[in-house]
XYZ file of C-alpha atoms in Angstrom:
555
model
C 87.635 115.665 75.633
C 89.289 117.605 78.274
C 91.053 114.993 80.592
C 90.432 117.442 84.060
C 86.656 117.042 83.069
C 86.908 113.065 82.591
C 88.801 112.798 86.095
C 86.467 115.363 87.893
C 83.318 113.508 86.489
C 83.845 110.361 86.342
C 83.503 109.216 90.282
C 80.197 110.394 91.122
C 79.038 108.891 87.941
C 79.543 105.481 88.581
C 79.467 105.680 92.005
C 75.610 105.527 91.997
C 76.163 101.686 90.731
C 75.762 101.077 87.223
C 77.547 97.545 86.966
C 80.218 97.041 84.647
C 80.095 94.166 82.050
C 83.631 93.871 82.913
C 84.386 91.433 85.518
C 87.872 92.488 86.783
C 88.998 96.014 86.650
C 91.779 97.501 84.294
C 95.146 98.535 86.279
C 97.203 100.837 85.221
C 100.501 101.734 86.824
C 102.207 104.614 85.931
C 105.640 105.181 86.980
C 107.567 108.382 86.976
C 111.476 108.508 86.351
C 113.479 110.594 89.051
C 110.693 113.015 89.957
C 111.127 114.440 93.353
C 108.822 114.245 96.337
C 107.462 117.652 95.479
C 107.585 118.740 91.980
C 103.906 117.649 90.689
C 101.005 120.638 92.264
C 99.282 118.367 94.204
C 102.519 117.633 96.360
C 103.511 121.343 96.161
C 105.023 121.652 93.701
C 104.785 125.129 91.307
C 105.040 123.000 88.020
C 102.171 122.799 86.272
C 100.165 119.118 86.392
C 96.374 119.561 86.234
C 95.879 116.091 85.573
C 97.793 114.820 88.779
C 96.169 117.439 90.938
C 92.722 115.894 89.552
C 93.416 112.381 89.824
C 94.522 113.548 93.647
C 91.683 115.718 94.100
C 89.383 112.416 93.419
C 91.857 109.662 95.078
C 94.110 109.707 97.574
C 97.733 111.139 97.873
C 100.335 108.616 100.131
C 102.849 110.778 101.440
C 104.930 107.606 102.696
C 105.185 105.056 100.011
C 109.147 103.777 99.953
C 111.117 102.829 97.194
C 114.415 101.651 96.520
C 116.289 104.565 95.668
C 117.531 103.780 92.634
C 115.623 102.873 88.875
C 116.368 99.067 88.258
C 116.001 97.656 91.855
C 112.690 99.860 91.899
C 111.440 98.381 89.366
C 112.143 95.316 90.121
C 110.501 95.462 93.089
C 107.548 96.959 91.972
C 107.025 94.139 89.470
C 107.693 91.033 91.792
C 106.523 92.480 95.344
C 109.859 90.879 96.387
C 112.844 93.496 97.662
C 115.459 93.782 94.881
C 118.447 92.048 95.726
C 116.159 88.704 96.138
C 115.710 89.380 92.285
C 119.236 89.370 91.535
C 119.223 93.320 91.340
C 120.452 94.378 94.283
C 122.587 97.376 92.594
C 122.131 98.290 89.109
C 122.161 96.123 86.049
C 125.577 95.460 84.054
C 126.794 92.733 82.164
C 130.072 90.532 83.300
C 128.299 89.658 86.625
C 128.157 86.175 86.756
C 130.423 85.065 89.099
C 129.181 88.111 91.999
C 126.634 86.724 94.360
C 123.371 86.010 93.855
C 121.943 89.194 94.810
C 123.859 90.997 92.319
C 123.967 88.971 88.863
C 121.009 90.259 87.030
C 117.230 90.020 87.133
C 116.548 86.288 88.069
C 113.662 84.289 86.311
C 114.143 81.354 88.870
C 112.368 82.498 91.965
C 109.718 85.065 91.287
C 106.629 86.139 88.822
C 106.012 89.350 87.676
C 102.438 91.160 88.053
C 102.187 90.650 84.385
C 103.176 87.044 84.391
C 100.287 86.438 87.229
C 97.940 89.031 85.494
C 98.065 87.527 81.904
C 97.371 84.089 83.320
C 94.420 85.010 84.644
C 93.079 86.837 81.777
C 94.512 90.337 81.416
C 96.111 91.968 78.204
C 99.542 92.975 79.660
C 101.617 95.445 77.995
C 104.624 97.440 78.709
C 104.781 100.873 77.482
C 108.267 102.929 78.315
C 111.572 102.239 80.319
C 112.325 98.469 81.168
C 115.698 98.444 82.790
C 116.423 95.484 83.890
C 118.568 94.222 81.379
C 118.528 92.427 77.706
C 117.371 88.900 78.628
C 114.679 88.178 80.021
C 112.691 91.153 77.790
C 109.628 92.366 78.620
C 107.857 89.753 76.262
C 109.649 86.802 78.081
C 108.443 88.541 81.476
C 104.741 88.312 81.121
C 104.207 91.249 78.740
C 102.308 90.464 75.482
C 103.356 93.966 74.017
C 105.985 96.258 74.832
C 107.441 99.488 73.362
C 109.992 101.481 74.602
C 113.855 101.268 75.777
C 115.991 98.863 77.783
C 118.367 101.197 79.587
C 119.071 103.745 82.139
C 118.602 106.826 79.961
C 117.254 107.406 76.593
C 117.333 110.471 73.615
C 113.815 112.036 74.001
C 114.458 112.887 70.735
C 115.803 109.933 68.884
C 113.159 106.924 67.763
C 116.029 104.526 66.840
C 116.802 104.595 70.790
C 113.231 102.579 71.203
C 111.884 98.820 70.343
C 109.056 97.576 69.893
C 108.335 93.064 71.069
C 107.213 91.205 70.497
C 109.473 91.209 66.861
C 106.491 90.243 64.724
C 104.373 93.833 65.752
C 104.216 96.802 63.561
C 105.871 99.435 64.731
C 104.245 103.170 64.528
C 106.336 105.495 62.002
C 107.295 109.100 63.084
C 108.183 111.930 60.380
C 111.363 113.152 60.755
C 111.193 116.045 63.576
C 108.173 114.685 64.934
C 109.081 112.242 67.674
C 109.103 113.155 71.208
C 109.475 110.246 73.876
C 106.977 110.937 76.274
C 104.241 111.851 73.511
C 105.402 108.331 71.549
C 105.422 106.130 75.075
C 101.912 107.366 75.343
C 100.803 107.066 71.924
C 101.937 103.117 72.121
C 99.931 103.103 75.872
C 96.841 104.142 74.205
C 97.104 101.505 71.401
C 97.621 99.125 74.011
C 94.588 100.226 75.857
C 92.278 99.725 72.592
C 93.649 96.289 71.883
C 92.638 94.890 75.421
C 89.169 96.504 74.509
C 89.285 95.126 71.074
C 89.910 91.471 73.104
C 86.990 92.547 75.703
C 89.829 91.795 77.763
C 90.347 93.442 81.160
C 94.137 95.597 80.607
C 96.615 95.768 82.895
C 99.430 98.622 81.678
C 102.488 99.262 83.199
C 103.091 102.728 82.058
C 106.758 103.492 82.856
C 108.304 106.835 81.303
C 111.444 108.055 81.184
C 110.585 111.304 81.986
C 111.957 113.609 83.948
C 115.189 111.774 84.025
C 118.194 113.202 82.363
C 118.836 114.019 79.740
C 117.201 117.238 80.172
C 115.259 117.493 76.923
C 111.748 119.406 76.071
C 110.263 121.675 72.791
C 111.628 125.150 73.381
C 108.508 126.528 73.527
C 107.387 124.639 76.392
C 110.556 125.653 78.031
C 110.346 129.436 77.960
C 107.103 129.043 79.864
C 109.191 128.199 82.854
C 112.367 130.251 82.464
C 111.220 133.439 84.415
C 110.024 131.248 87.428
C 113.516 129.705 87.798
C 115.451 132.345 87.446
C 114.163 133.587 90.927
C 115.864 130.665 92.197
C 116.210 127.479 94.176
C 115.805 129.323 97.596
C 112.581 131.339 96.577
C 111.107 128.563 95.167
C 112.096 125.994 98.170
C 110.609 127.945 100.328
C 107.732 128.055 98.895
C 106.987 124.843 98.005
C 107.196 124.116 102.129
C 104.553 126.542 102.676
C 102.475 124.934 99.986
C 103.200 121.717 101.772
C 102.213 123.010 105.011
C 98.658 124.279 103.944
C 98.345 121.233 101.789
C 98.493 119.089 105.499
C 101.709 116.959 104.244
C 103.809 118.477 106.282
C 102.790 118.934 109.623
C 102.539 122.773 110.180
C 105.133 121.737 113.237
C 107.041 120.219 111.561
C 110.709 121.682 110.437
C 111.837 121.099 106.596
C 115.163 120.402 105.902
C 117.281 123.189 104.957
C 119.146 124.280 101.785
C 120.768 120.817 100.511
C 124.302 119.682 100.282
C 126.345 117.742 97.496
C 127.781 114.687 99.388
C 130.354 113.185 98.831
C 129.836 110.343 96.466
C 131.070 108.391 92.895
C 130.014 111.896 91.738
C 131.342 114.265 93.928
C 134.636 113.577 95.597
C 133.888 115.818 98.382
C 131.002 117.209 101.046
C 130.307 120.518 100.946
C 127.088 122.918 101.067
C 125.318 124.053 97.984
C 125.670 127.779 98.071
C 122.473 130.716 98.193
C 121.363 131.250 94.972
C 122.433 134.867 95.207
C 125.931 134.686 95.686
C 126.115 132.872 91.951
C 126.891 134.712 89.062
C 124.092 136.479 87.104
C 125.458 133.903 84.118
C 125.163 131.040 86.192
C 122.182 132.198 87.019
C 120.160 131.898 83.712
C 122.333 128.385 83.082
C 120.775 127.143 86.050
C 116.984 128.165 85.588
C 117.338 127.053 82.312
C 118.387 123.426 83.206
C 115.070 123.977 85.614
C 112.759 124.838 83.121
C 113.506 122.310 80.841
C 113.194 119.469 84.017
C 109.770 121.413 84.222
C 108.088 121.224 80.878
C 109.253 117.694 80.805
C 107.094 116.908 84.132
C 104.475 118.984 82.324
C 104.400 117.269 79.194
C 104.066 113.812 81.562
C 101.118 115.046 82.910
C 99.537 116.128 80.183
C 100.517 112.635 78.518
C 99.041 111.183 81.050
C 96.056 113.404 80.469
C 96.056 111.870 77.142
C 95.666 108.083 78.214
C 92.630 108.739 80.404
C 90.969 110.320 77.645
C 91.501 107.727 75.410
C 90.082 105.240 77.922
C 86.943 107.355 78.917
C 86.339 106.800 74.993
C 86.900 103.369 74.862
C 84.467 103.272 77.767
C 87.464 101.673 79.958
C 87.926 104.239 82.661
C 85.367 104.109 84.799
C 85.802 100.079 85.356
C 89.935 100.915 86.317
C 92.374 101.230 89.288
C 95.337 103.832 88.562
C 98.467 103.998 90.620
C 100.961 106.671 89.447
C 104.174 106.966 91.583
C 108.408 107.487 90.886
C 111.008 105.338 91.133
C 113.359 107.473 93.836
C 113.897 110.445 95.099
C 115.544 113.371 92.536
C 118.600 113.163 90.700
C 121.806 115.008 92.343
C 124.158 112.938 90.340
C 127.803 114.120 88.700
C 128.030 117.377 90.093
C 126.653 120.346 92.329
C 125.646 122.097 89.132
C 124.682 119.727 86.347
C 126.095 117.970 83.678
C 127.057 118.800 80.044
C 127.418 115.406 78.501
C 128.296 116.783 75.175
C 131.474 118.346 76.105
C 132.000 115.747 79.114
C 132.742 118.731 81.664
C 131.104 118.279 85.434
C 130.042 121.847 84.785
C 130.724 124.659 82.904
C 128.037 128.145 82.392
C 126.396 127.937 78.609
C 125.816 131.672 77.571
C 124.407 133.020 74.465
C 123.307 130.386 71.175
C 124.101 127.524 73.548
C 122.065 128.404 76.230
C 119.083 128.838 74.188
C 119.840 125.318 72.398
C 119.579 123.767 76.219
C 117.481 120.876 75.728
C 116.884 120.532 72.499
C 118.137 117.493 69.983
C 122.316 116.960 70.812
C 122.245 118.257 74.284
C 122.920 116.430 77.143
C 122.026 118.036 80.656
C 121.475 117.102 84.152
C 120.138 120.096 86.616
C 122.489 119.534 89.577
C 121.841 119.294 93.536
C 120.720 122.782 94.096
C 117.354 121.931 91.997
C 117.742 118.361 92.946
C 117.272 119.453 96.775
C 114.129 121.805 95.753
C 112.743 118.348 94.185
C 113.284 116.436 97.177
C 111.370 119.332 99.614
C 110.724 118.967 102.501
C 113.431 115.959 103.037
C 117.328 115.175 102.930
C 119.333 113.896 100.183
C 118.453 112.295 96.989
C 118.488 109.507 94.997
C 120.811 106.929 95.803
C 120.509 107.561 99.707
C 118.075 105.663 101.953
C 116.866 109.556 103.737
C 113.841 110.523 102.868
C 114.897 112.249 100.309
C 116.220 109.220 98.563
C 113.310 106.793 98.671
C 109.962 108.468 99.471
C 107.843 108.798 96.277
C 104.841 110.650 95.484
C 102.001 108.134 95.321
C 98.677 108.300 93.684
C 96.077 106.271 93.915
C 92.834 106.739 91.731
C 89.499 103.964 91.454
C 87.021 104.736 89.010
C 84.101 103.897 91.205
C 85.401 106.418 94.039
C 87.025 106.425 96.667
C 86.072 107.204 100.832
C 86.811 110.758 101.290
C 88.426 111.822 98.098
C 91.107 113.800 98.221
C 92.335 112.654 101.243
C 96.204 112.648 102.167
C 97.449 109.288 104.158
C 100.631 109.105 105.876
C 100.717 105.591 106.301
C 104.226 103.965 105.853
C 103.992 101.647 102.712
C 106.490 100.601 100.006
C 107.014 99.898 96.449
C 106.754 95.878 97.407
C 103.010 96.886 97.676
C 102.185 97.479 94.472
C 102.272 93.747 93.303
C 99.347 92.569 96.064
C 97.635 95.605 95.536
C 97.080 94.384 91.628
C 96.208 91.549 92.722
C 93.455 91.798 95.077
C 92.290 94.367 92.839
C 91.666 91.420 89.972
C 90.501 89.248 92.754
C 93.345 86.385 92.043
C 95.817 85.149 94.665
C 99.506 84.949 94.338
C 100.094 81.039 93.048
C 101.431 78.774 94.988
C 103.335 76.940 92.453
C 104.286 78.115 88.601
C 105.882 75.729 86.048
C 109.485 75.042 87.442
C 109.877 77.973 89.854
C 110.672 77.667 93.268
C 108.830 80.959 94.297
C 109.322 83.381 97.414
C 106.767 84.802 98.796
C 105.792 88.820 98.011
C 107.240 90.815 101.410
C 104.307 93.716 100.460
C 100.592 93.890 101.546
C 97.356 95.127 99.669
C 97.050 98.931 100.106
C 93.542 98.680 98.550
C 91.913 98.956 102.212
C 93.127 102.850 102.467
C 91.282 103.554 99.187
C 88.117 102.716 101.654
C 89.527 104.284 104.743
C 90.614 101.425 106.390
C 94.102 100.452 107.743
C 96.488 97.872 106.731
C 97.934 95.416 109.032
C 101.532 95.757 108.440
C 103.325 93.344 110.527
C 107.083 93.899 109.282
C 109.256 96.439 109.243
C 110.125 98.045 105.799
C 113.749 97.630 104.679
C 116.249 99.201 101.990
C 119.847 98.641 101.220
C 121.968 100.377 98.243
C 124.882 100.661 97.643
C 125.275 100.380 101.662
C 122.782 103.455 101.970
C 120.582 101.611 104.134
C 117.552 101.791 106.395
C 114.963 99.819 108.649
C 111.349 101.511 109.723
C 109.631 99.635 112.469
C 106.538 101.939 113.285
C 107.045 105.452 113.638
C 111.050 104.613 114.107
C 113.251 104.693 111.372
C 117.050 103.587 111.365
C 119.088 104.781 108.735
C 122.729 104.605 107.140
C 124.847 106.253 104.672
C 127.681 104.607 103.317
C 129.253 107.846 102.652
C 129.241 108.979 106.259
C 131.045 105.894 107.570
C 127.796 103.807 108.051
C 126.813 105.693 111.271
C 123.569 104.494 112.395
C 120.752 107.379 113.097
C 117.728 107.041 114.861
C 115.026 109.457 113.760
C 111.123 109.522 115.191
C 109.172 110.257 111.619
C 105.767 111.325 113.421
C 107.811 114.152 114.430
C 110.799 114.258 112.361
C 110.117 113.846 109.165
C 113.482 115.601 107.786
C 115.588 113.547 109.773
C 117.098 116.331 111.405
C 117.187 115.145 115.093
C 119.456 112.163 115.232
C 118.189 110.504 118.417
C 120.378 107.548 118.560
C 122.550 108.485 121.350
C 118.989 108.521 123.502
C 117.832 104.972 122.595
C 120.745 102.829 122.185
C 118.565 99.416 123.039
C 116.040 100.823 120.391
C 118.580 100.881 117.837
C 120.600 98.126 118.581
C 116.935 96.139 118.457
C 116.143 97.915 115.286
C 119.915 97.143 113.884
C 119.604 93.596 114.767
C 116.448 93.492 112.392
C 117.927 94.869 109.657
C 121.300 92.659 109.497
C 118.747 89.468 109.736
C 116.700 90.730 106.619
C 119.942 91.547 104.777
C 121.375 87.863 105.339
C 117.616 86.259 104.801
C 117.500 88.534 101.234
C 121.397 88.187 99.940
C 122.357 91.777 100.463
C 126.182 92.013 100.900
C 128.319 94.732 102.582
C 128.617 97.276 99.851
C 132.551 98.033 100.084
C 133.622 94.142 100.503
C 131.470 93.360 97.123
C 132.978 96.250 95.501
C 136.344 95.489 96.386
C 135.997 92.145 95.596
C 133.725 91.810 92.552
C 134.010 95.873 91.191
C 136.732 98.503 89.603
C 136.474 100.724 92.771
C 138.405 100.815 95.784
C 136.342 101.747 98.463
C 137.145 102.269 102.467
C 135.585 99.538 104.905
C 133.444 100.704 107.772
C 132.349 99.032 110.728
C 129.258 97.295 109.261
C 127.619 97.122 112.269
């Protein structure tokens, strides 16, 4: 069955009102692993995702959903509806942490439930299919998920199966012929046999699809990449450029509005220096084809997603589970710039070299190990600034997708209203119709910070009533309204005042005009950063860390 035909189908189907024997809907969240703002079709971008476009074409595209910036505090976030560092994962996960503060030690069991710990208590098969990330202990399994397969952390081999687990340790693991395993496909393949064994139960599913791709290491079939290799090699300005018109005529960016320009590599733990990323045609014609190469492998592995994805809803239109189900599919930050302007070669450890000849045609396949660099990284991120890490826009706005099997009010309809990734917990929720507990076992639990984004599904607002925060790695930001405030710790901390509604690529720095505004909007942020246990990056690194970092005025 052709998953564009289930998707395209399916709402005015049930939207006539056939009732469902199942009580409580099946929710599936599917999260994407550094994909930029714009690289899926239905967000401009040129790589091909059919199945994305449809589920947008028949739900709703957010064009202002936050995250964290970063993988582990996103998903941390996204699983508890509480901001990270009240979690314990305020920066990344590493061992030896013990004695840093709270905020910082590791992903706390204490003070918060999971969706899946809340989920499976009222009923729901919960499973786990993909990229944990936040740490060895607790697992998955010890987390709320009955079944889990997949990998614990940052990055993973797409090509190697002994990279992956599978909990709880008394489950059969799937077998894979040697040659045959591909992550993505195998992370699906496991999603799916979740899927039929909440069926199986007659149990309503909720799946927390989480893939690795299209984070580094760049890895795809080499077939799939030579589809995109001509594309690429016109370049990162050709392509920029148009993906901003595409956004333009798409409505999610304001015809108006500017777009940021051609990106820079800031100075960073990966770069030791600012300085612009240069025209794509003052490179060498060898760097050239090293650099669409790196592209068109990041492509076909966003491709392959999608059509993974494709796969799943399939699978649950046969298993007669789709139509009864709320999908959310969104990515963790903003693209990857990290380790230098041009890429990465893990294999021979340089920041960047050019591959030419047997080597460049071997990019991406089994024993390489490739990032794509800022210059792609800042096409990924169009129309916006920076990338992950940083709390711009390019940093911590996802692409968000929301899809209900029973319709929604106006499909296809973008909204631009702020929301972030501490949304996603209520929004499961009052989709199974069960409240956040009050009490659970011996847990002394803090309230979610997010709201239910289920109203916009109907065309209706939300009443949000606090600001939206993010701190890391002192990259930090407050939005009250159409007002945003935001830091990097890289630039000295320097607070800028941008008006979104207008200036979307924070490239009008309006601070100087509104000093009450932002020493109002300041004041906010410093009280959520005590009230949540976020510390001032440089002091915790130089107290707790192995870096030596400058101190800035933290106000």
């Amino acid at each position: 069955m052709n998953a564009g035909k289930v998707l395209m189908g399916l709402a005015p189907l049930v939207a006539g009102g056939g009732a469902s024997a199942q009580e409580r809907p099946n929710i599936i969240v599917i999260l994407a692993d550094d994909l930029g703002f714009s690289d899926a079709g239905c967000y401009g971008g040129e790589i091909r995702t059919p199945v994305l476009d449809r589920m947008a074409a028949k739900g709703i595209r957010l064009t202002q959903l936050y995250n964290t910036g970063r993988s582990c505090p996103s998903r941390a976030a996204l699983l508890t509806g509480l901001y990270p560092h009240r979690t314990g994962v305020g920066e990344m996960i590493r061992s030896g942490r013990d004695a840093w503060p709270a905020g910082y030690r590791g992903f706390r069991s204490d003070n918060n439930l999971t969706i899946a710990e809340v989920l499976r208590d009222e009923g729901y098969y919960t499973a786990l299919a993909g990229k944990w990330h936040l740490g060895e202990r607790p697992t998955p399994v010890e987390r709320g998920f009955e079944d889990f397969y997949g990998f614990f952390p940052g990055a993973s081999d797409y090509w190697d199966p002994k990279r992956f687990r599978r909990l709880p340790a008394t489950a059969t693991p799937r077998s894979y012929a040697e040659g045959t395993f591909y992550a993505t496909e195998a992370i699906t393949d496991y999603a799916i046999d979740f899927a039929g064994a909440a069926r199986e139960r007659h149990a309503p599913l909720f799946l927390f699809l989480s893939y690795n791709a299209p984070h580094f290491p760049l890895q795809a079939p080499e077939e799939r990449v030579e589809r995109y290799v001509e594309r690429y090699a016109r370049g990162w300005d050709a392509i920029r450029e148009e993906r901003i018109a595409r956004l333009r005529k798409m409505g999610i960016l304001p015809p108006a509005a500017e777009a940021a320009p051609r990106g820079e590599v800031v100075r960073s733990p990966f770069c030791d220096r600012t300085h612009a990323v240069p025209a794509w045609d003052t490179l060498s014609e060898e760097q050239q084809r090293d650099l669409a190469r790196r592209m068109a492998v990041y492509a076909a592995m966003v491709e392959i997603m999608d059509e993974q994805i494709g796969r799943l809803f399939e699978a649950l239109e046969a298993n007669g589970q789709l139509e009864h189900s709320l999908v959310i599919f969104l990515s963790d930050n903003g693209a990857c710039a990290e380790w230098h302007e041009f890429g990465f070669d893990g294999r021979s450890g340089a920041a960047y070299r050019v591959h030419t000849g047997e080597e460049l045609a071997e990019m991406g396949q089994a024993g390489t190990y490739h990032h794509y660099g800022t210059g792609w990284a800042g096409v990924s991120c169009t129309p916006f600034r920076l990338y992950k890490h940083f709390a711009h826009e390019g940093g911590i706005s996802a692409p968000c997708i929301v899809w209900r099997g029973r319709g929604v009010e106006r499909p296809g309809r973008i909204d631009h209203t702020p929301c972030h990734l501490t949304d996603i917990l209520p929004t499961c929720l009052a989709a199974a119709g069960c409240p956040f507990p009050e009490h659970y076992a011996d847990r002394r639990l803090v309230r979610p910070e997010g709201i239910s984004l289920l109203p916009l599904l109907d065309k209706r607002s939300i009443a949000r009533r606090r600001p939206i925060f993010a701190e890391h790695e002192g990259n930090r930001m407050v939005r009250i309204g159409k007002w945003k405030l935001v830091a990097s710790y890289y630039d000295g901390q320097r607070w800028e005042l941008y008006d979104i509604s207008r200036d979307r690529a924070e490239l009008h720095d309006r601070a100087a005009e509104h000093p009450r505004r932002v020493a109002r909007m300041q004041r906010r942020y410093f009280e959520w950063a005590e009230r949540n246990g976020v510390e001032p990056w440089p002091q915790l690194m130089n107290r707790y860390g192995d870096e030596a970092l400058p101190v800035y005025n933290e106000r």
